[in-house]
PDB file of C-alpha atoms in Angstrom:
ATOM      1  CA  UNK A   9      -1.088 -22.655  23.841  1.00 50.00           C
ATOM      2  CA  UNK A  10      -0.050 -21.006  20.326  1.00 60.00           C
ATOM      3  CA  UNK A  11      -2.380 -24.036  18.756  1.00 71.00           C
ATOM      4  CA  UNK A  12      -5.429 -22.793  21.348  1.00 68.00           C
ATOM      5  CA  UNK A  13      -5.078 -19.484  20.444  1.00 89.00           C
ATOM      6  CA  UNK A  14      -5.303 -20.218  16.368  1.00 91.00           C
ATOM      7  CA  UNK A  15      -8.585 -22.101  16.671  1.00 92.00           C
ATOM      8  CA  UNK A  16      -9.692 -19.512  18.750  1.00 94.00           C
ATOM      9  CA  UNK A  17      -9.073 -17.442  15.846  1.00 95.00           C
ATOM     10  CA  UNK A  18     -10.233 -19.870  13.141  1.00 95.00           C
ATOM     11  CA  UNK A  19     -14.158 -19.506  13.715  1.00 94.00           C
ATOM     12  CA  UNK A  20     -16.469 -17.381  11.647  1.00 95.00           C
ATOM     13  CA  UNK A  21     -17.178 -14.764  13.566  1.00 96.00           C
ATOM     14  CA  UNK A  22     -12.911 -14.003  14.283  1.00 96.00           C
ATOM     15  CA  UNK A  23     -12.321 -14.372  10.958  1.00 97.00           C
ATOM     16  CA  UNK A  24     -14.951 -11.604   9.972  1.00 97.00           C
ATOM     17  CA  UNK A  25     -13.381  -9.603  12.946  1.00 97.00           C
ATOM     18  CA  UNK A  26      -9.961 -10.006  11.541  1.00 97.00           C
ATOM     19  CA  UNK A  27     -10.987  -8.755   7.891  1.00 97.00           C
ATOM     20  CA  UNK A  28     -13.264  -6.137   9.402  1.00 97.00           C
ATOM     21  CA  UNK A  29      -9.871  -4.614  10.756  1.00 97.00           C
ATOM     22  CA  UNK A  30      -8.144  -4.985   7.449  1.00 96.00           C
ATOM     23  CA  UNK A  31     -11.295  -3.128   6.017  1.00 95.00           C
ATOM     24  CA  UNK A  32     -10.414  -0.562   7.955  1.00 95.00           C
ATOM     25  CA  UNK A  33      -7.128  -0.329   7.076  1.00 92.00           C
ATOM     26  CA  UNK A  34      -5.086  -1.883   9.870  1.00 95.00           C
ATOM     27  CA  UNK A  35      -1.602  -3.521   9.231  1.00 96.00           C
ATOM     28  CA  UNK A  36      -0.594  -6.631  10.150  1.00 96.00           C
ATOM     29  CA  UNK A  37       1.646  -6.017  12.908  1.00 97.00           C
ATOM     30  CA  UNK A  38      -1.679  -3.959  14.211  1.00 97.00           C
ATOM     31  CA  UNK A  39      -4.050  -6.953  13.579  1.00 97.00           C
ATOM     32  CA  UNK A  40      -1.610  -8.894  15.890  1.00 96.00           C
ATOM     33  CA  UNK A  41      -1.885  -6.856  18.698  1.00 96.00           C
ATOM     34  CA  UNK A  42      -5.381  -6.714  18.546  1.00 96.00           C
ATOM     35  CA  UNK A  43      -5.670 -10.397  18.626  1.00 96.00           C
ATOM     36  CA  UNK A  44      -2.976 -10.847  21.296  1.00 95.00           C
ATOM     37  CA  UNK A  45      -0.236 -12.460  19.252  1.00 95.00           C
ATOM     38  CA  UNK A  46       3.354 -11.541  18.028  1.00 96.00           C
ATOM     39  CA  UNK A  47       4.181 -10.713  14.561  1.00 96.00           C
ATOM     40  CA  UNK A  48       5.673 -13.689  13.584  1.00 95.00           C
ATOM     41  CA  UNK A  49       3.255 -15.742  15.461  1.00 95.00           C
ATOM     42  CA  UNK A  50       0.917 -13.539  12.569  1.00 96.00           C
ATOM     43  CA  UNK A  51       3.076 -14.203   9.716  1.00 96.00           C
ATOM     44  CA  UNK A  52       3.147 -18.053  10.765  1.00 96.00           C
ATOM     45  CA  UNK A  53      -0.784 -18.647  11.011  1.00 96.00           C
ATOM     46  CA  UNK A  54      -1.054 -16.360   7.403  1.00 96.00           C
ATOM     47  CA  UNK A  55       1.042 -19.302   5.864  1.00 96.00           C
ATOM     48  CA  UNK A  56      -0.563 -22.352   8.121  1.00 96.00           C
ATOM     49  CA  UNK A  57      -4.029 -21.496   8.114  1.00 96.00           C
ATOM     50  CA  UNK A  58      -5.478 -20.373   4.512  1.00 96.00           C
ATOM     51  CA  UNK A  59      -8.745 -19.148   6.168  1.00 97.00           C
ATOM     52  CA  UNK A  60      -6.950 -17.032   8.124  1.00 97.00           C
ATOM     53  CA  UNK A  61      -5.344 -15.917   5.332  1.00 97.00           C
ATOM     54  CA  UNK A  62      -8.343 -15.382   3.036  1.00 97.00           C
ATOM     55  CA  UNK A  63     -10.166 -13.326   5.598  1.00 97.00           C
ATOM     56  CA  UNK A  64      -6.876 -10.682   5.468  1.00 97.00           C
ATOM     57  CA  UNK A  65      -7.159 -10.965   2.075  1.00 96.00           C
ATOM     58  CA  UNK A  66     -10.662 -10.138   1.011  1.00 96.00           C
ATOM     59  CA  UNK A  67     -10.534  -7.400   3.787  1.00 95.00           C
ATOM     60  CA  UNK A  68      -7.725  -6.008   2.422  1.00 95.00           C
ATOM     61  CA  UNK A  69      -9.057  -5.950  -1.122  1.00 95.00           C
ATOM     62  CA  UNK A  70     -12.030  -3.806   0.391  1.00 94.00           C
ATOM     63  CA  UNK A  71      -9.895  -1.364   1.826  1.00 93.00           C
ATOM     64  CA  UNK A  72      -7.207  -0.643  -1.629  1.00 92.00           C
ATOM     65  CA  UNK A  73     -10.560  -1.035  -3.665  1.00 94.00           C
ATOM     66  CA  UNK A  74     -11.954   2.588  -1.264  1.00 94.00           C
ATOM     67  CA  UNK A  75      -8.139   3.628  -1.542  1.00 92.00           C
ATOM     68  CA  UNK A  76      -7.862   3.334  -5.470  1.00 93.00           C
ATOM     69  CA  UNK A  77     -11.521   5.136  -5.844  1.00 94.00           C
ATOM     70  CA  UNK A  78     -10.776   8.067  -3.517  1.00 95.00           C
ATOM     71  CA  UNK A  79      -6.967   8.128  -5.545  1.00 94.00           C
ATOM     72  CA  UNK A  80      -8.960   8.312  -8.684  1.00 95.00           C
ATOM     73  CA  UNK A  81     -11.482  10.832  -7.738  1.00 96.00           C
ATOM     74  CA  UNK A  82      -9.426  13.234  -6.306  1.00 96.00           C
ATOM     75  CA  UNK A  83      -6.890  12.616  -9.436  1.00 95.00           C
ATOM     76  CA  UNK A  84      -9.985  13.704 -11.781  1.00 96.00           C
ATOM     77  CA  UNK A  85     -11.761  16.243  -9.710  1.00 96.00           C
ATOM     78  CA  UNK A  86     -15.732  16.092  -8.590  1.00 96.00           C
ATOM     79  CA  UNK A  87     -18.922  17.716  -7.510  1.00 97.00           C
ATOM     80  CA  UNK A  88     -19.751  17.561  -3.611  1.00 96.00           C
ATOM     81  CA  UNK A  89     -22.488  18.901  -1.688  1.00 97.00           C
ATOM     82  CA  UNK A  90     -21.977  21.034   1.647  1.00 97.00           C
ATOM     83  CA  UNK A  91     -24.351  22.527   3.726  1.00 96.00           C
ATOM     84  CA  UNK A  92     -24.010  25.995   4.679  1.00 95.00           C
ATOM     85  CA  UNK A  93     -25.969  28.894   6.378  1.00 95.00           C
ATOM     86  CA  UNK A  94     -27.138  31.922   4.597  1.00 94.00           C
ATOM     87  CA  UNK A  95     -27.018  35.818   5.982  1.00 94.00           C
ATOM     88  CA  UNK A  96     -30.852  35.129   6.717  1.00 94.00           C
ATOM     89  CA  UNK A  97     -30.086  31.677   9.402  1.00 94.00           C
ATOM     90  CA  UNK A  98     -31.406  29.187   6.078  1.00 96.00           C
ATOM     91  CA  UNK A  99     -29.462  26.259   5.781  1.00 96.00           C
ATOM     92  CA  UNK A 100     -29.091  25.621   2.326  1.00 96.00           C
ATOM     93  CA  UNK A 101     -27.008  22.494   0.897  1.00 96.00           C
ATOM     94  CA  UNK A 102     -24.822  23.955  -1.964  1.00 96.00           C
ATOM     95  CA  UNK A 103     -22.675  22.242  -4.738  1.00 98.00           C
ATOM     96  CA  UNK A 104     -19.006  22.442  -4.374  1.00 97.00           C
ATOM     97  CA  UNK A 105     -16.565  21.449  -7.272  1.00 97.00           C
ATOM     98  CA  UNK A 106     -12.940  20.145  -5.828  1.00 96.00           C
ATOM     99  CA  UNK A 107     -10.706  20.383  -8.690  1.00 97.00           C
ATOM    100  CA  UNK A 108      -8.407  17.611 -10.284  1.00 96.00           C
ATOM    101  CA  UNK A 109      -5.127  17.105  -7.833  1.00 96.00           C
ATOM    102  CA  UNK A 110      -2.434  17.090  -9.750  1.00 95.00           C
ATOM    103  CA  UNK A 111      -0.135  15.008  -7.267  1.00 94.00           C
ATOM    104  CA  UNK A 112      -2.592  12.349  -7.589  1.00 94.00           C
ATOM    105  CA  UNK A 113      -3.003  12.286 -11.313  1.00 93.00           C
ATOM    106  CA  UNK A 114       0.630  12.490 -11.700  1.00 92.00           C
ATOM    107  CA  UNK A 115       1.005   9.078  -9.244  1.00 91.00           C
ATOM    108  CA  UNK A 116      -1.916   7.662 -11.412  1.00 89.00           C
ATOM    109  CA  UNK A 117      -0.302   7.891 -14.756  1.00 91.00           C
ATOM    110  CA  UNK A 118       3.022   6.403 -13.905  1.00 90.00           C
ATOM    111  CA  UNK A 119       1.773   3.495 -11.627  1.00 88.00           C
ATOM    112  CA  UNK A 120      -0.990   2.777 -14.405  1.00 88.00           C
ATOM    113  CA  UNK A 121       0.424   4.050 -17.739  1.00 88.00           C
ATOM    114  CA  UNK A 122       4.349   3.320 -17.031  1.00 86.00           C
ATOM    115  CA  UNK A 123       5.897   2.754 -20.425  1.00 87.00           C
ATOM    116  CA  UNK A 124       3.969   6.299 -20.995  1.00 84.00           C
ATOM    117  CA  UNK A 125       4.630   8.505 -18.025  1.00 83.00           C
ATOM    118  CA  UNK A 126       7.529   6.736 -15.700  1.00 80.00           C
ATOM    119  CA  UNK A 127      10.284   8.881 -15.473  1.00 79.00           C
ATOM    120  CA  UNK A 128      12.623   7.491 -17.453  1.00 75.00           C
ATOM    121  CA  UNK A 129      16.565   7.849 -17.225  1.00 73.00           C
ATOM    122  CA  UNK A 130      19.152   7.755 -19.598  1.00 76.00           C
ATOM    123  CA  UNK A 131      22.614   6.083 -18.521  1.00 79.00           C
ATOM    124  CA  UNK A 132      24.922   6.662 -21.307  1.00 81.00           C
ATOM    125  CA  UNK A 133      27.417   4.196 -21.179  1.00 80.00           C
ATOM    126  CA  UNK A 134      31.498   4.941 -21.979  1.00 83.00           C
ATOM    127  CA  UNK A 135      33.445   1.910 -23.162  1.00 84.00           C
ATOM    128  CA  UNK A 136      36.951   2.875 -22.559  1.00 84.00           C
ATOM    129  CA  UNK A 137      39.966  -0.177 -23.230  1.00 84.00           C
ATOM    130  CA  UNK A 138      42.169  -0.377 -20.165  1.00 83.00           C
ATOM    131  CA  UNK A 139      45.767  -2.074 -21.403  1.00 82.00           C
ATOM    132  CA  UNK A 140      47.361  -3.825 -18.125  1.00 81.00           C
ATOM    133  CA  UNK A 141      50.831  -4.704 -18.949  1.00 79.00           C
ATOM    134  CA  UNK A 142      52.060  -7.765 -16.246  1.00 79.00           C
ATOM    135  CA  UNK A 143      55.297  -8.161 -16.754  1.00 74.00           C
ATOM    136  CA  UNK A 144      58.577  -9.430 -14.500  1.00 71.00           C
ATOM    137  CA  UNK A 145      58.253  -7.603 -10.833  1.00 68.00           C
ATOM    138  CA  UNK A 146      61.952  -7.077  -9.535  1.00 66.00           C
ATOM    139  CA  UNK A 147      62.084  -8.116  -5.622  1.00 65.00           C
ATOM    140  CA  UNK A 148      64.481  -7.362  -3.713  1.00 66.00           C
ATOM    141  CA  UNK A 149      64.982 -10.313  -1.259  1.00 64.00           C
ATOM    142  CA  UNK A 150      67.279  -9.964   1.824  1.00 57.00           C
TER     143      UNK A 150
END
């Protein structure tokens, strides 16, 4: 059954399905529900079947590709367009500016500039000598 189901699974147009849900930003343990299988059933056809594999994979490249961009905008600030409605009932599209996001910047920096902006801690390290002295033990035996 488990071999019926994978070349089910294995044809163009499931394979496209499968990325299309990594597109959109579904996990894996999601992606196996949707398809009907366990998780390690998932993890198992991932590692057996490359195409399988490859069609997570580019999907999934799609959807951190949107992520990074969106990170980066909202890190930097930019200009956005809303519509609104004036006192007179016009609807007039006006520029908006959201400004830089200083969470995100911050999260930029260190993930992309490290050796610059990680936070970096100092361990001091104390070297003290310990003297053990092992000598004769007196036992008392009854």
């Amino acid at each position: 059954m488990a071999k019926t189901k994978a070349k089910e699974w294995l044809n163009e147009e499931k394979l496209a399905l499968v990325s299309y849900w990594a597109k959109k930003g579904l996990i894996d343990t999601q992606i196996a529900e949707n398809i009907g299988i366990v998780p390690s059933t998932f993890y198992e056809w991932k590692k057996k079947y490359p195409e399988f594999s490859e069609a997570l994979k580019d999907g999934k490249e799609v959807a951190d590709a949107q992520v990074v961009n969106a990170l980066h905008r909202s890190a930097v600030g930019y200009y956005y367009s809303e519509e609104t409605v004036t006192n007179t009932g016009q609807v007039v599209s006006v520029r908006k500016y959201s400004k830089p996001n200083i969470t995100a910047g911050i999260f930029w920096v260190k993930n992309r500039v490290p050796e610059d902006w990680r936070d970096k801690q100092e361990i001091e390290q104390v070297n003290k000598t310990i003297e053990i002295k092992v000598g004769d033990w007196d036992i008392d035996e009854d």
